Amino acid sequence: MIRELVFIVSGYLMGGILFARLAAALLRRPNVVEGSEDGNPGTANAFQYGGALCGVITLLGDLNKGFWPLYFYQKSGGNFDARPLLSALVLMAPVWGHAFPAQFHFQGGKGVACSTAVVLLIHPLCGLPSILLCVLVIAVTKYISLG
């Protein structure tokens, strides 16, 4: 139980790193949160308001913060099947941290990329086709929110 609590807290804290804000600041781009219509610190706004490099950094950062806490949980002996309720909290913690980061007054992103990493880790055969479909829809429609 201690292991799960450690990974819930660390996953939440990692989730609270908003890479759209960080990438925009590092690249000296305008604040993608303040510049966007919806005020969302996510990958779509990073691409739209910060440029391609800002978007790629944000996407990779958001995917990684969803993946690594869960990966290390498994490698430390954590078993998603042994304690299903606590494991569900471990899985949700990075997404909650992204959506409701305490350091930004609980105003975060939607958690799409972070959630994608979680799905890829626990069930790659479901995650990969979903990503391919999303990329196809965005490529055809040129409308990121539809993906």
GROMACS .gro file of C-alpha atoms in nm:
model
  147
    1MET     CA    1   0.000   0.000   0.000
    2ILE     CA    2   0.290   0.238   0.069
    3ARG     CA    3   0.424   0.176  -0.282
    4GLU     CA    4   0.088   0.272  -0.434
    5LEU     CA    5   0.066   0.589  -0.226
    6VAL     CA    6   0.417   0.692  -0.331
    7PHE     CA    7   0.329   0.643  -0.697
    8ILE     CA    8  -0.006   0.819  -0.664
    9VAL     CA    9   0.164   1.127  -0.519
   10SER     CA   10   0.462   1.118  -0.758
   11GLY     CA   11   0.234   1.056  -1.056
   12TYR     CA   12   0.018   1.353  -0.960
   13LEU     CA   13   0.323   1.575  -0.918
   14MET     CA   14   0.470   1.466  -1.252
   15GLY     CA   15   0.132   1.523  -1.414
   16GLY     CA   16   0.138   1.879  -1.283
   17ILE     CA   17   0.436   1.968  -1.503
   18LEU     CA   18   0.260   2.155  -1.783
   19PHE     CA   19   0.494   2.111  -2.076
   20ALA     CA   20   0.307   2.360  -2.296
   21ARG     CA   21   0.395   2.638  -2.053
   22LEU     CA   22   0.748   2.508  -2.006
   23ALA     CA   23   0.821   2.459  -2.379
   24ALA     CA   24   0.683   2.801  -2.470
   25ALA     CA   25   0.899   2.966  -2.204
   26LEU     CA   26   1.214   2.773  -2.304
   27LEU     CA   27   1.163   2.857  -2.671
   28ARG     CA   28   1.072   3.218  -2.589
   29ARG     CA   29   0.732   3.185  -2.747
   30PRO     CA   30   0.417   3.362  -2.630
   31ASN     CA   31   0.238   3.203  -2.336
   32VAL     CA   32   0.024   2.941  -2.509
   33VAL     CA   33  -0.228   2.941  -2.226
   34GLU     CA   34  -0.292   3.315  -2.226
   35GLY     CA   35  -0.282   3.335  -2.606
   36SER     CA   36  -0.538   3.062  -2.664
   37GLU     CA   37  -0.914   3.100  -2.670
   38ASP     CA   38  -0.978   2.818  -2.425
   39GLY     CA   39  -0.683   2.879  -2.190
   40ASN     CA   40  -0.579   2.514  -2.215
   41PRO     CA   41  -0.212   2.421  -2.163
   42GLY     CA   42  -0.226   2.128  -2.401
   43THR     CA   43  -0.056   1.997  -2.710
   44ALA     CA   44  -0.302   2.144  -2.960
   45ASN     CA   45  -0.254   2.497  -2.825
   46ALA     CA   46   0.122   2.446  -2.806
   47PHE     CA   47   0.126   2.361  -3.178
   48GLN     CA   48  -0.115   2.638  -3.269
   49TYR     CA   49   0.028   2.923  -3.063
   50GLY     CA   50   0.387   2.812  -2.998
   51GLY     CA   51   0.479   2.647  -3.327
   52ALA     CA   52   0.577   2.297  -3.432
   53LEU     CA   53   0.877   2.257  -3.202
   54CYS     CA   54   0.680   2.379  -2.902
   55GLY     CA   55   0.401   2.134  -2.991
   56VAL     CA   56   0.636   1.838  -3.032
   57ILE     CA   57   0.810   1.911  -2.700
   58THR     CA   58   0.471   1.940  -2.531
   59LEU     CA   59   0.342   1.617  -2.685
   60LEU     CA   60   0.652   1.420  -2.588
   61GLY     CA   61   0.654   1.568  -2.239
   62ASP     CA   62   0.286   1.494  -2.181
   63LEU     CA   63   0.321   1.137  -2.311
   64ASN     CA   64   0.625   1.077  -2.091
   65LYS     CA   65   0.468   1.209  -1.773
   66GLY     CA   66   0.184   0.962  -1.820
   67PHE     CA   67   0.415   0.673  -1.901
   68TRP     CA   68   0.709   0.686  -1.659
   69PRO     CA   69   0.531   0.682  -1.322
   70LEU     CA   70   0.335   0.375  -1.430
   71TYR     CA   71   0.638   0.207  -1.583
   72PHE     CA   72   0.837   0.251  -1.262
   73TYR     CA   73   0.538   0.135  -1.058
   74GLN     CA   74   0.539  -0.191  -1.252
   75LYS     CA   75   0.918  -0.228  -1.235
   76SER     CA   76   0.913  -0.176  -0.857
   77GLY     CA   77   0.684  -0.476  -0.819
   78GLY     CA   78   0.351  -0.300  -0.848
   79ASN     CA   79   0.081  -0.517  -0.996
   80PHE     CA   80  -0.227  -0.358  -1.148
   81ASP     CA   81  -0.426  -0.678  -1.091
   82ALA     CA   82  -0.331  -0.739  -0.726
   83ARG     CA   83  -0.483  -0.417  -0.587
   84PRO     CA   84  -0.731  -0.294  -0.846
   85LEU     CA   85  -0.861   0.012  -0.660
   86LEU     CA   86  -0.519   0.144  -0.559
   87SER     CA   87  -0.384   0.058  -0.902
   88ALA     CA   88  -0.665   0.257  -1.064
   89LEU     CA   89  -0.559   0.556  -0.855
   90VAL     CA   90  -0.197   0.505  -0.963
   91LEU     CA   91  -0.313   0.500  -1.326
   92MET     CA   92  -0.524   0.814  -1.287
   93ALA     CA   93  -0.276   1.020  -1.085
   94PRO     CA   94  -0.068   1.161  -1.376
   95VAL     CA   95  -0.386   1.253  -1.565
   96TRP     CA   96  -0.534   1.422  -1.256
   97GLY     CA   97  -0.207   1.607  -1.207
   98HIS     CA   98  -0.226   1.736  -1.564
   99ALA     CA   99  -0.594   1.829  -1.545
  100PHE     CA  100  -0.587   1.973  -1.192
  101PRO     CA  101  -0.233   2.092  -1.107
  102ALA     CA  102  -0.224   2.246  -0.760
  103GLN     CA  103   0.051   2.493  -0.854
  104PHE     CA  104  -0.173   2.643  -1.127
  105HIS     CA  105  -0.485   2.674  -0.908
  106PHE     CA  106  -0.621   2.343  -1.041
  107GLN     CA  107  -0.648   2.484  -1.396
  108GLY     CA  108  -0.474   2.236  -1.624
  109GLY     CA  109  -0.519   2.064  -1.955
  110LYS     CA  110  -0.759   1.801  -2.079
  111GLY     CA  111  -0.514   1.515  -2.028
  112VAL     CA  112  -0.546   1.364  -2.376
  113ALA     CA  113  -0.176   1.289  -2.436
  114CYS     CA  114  -0.123   1.183  -2.075
  115SER     CA  115  -0.423   0.948  -2.093
  116THR     CA  116  -0.295   0.809  -2.422
  117ALA     CA  117   0.031   0.710  -2.255
  118VAL     CA  118  -0.162   0.535  -1.978
  119VAL     CA  119  -0.368   0.337  -2.230
  120LEU     CA  120  -0.057   0.247  -2.430
  121LEU     CA  121   0.112   0.113  -2.119
  122ILE     CA  122  -0.174  -0.098  -1.990
  123HIS     CA  123  -0.312  -0.212  -2.327
  124PRO     CA  124  -0.096  -0.135  -2.632
  125LEU     CA  125  -0.324  -0.328  -2.869
  126CYS     CA  126  -0.605  -0.083  -2.792
  127GLY     CA  127  -0.387   0.226  -2.776
  128LEU     CA  128  -0.202   0.193  -3.107
  129PRO     CA  129  -0.509   0.166  -3.333
  130SER     CA  130  -0.666   0.458  -3.146
  131ILE     CA  131  -0.361   0.673  -3.212
  132LEU     CA  132  -0.353   0.576  -3.579
  133LEU     CA  133  -0.721   0.661  -3.617
  134CYS     CA  134  -0.668   0.994  -3.442
  135VAL     CA  135  -0.376   1.085  -3.669
  136LEU     CA  136  -0.578   0.984  -3.977
  137VAL     CA  137  -0.878   1.195  -3.873
  138ILE     CA  138  -0.658   1.498  -3.801
  139ALA     CA  139  -0.468   1.455  -4.129
  140VAL     CA  140  -0.790   1.432  -4.334
  141THR     CA  141  -0.993   1.701  -4.158
  142LYS     CA  142  -0.709   1.935  -4.044
  143TYR     CA  143  -0.912   1.977  -3.726
  144ILE     CA  144  -0.719   1.873  -3.415
  145SER     CA  145  -1.016   1.871  -3.178
  146LEU     CA  146  -1.191   1.611  -3.393
  147GLY     CA  147  -0.903   1.367  -3.347
   0.00000   0.00000   0.00000
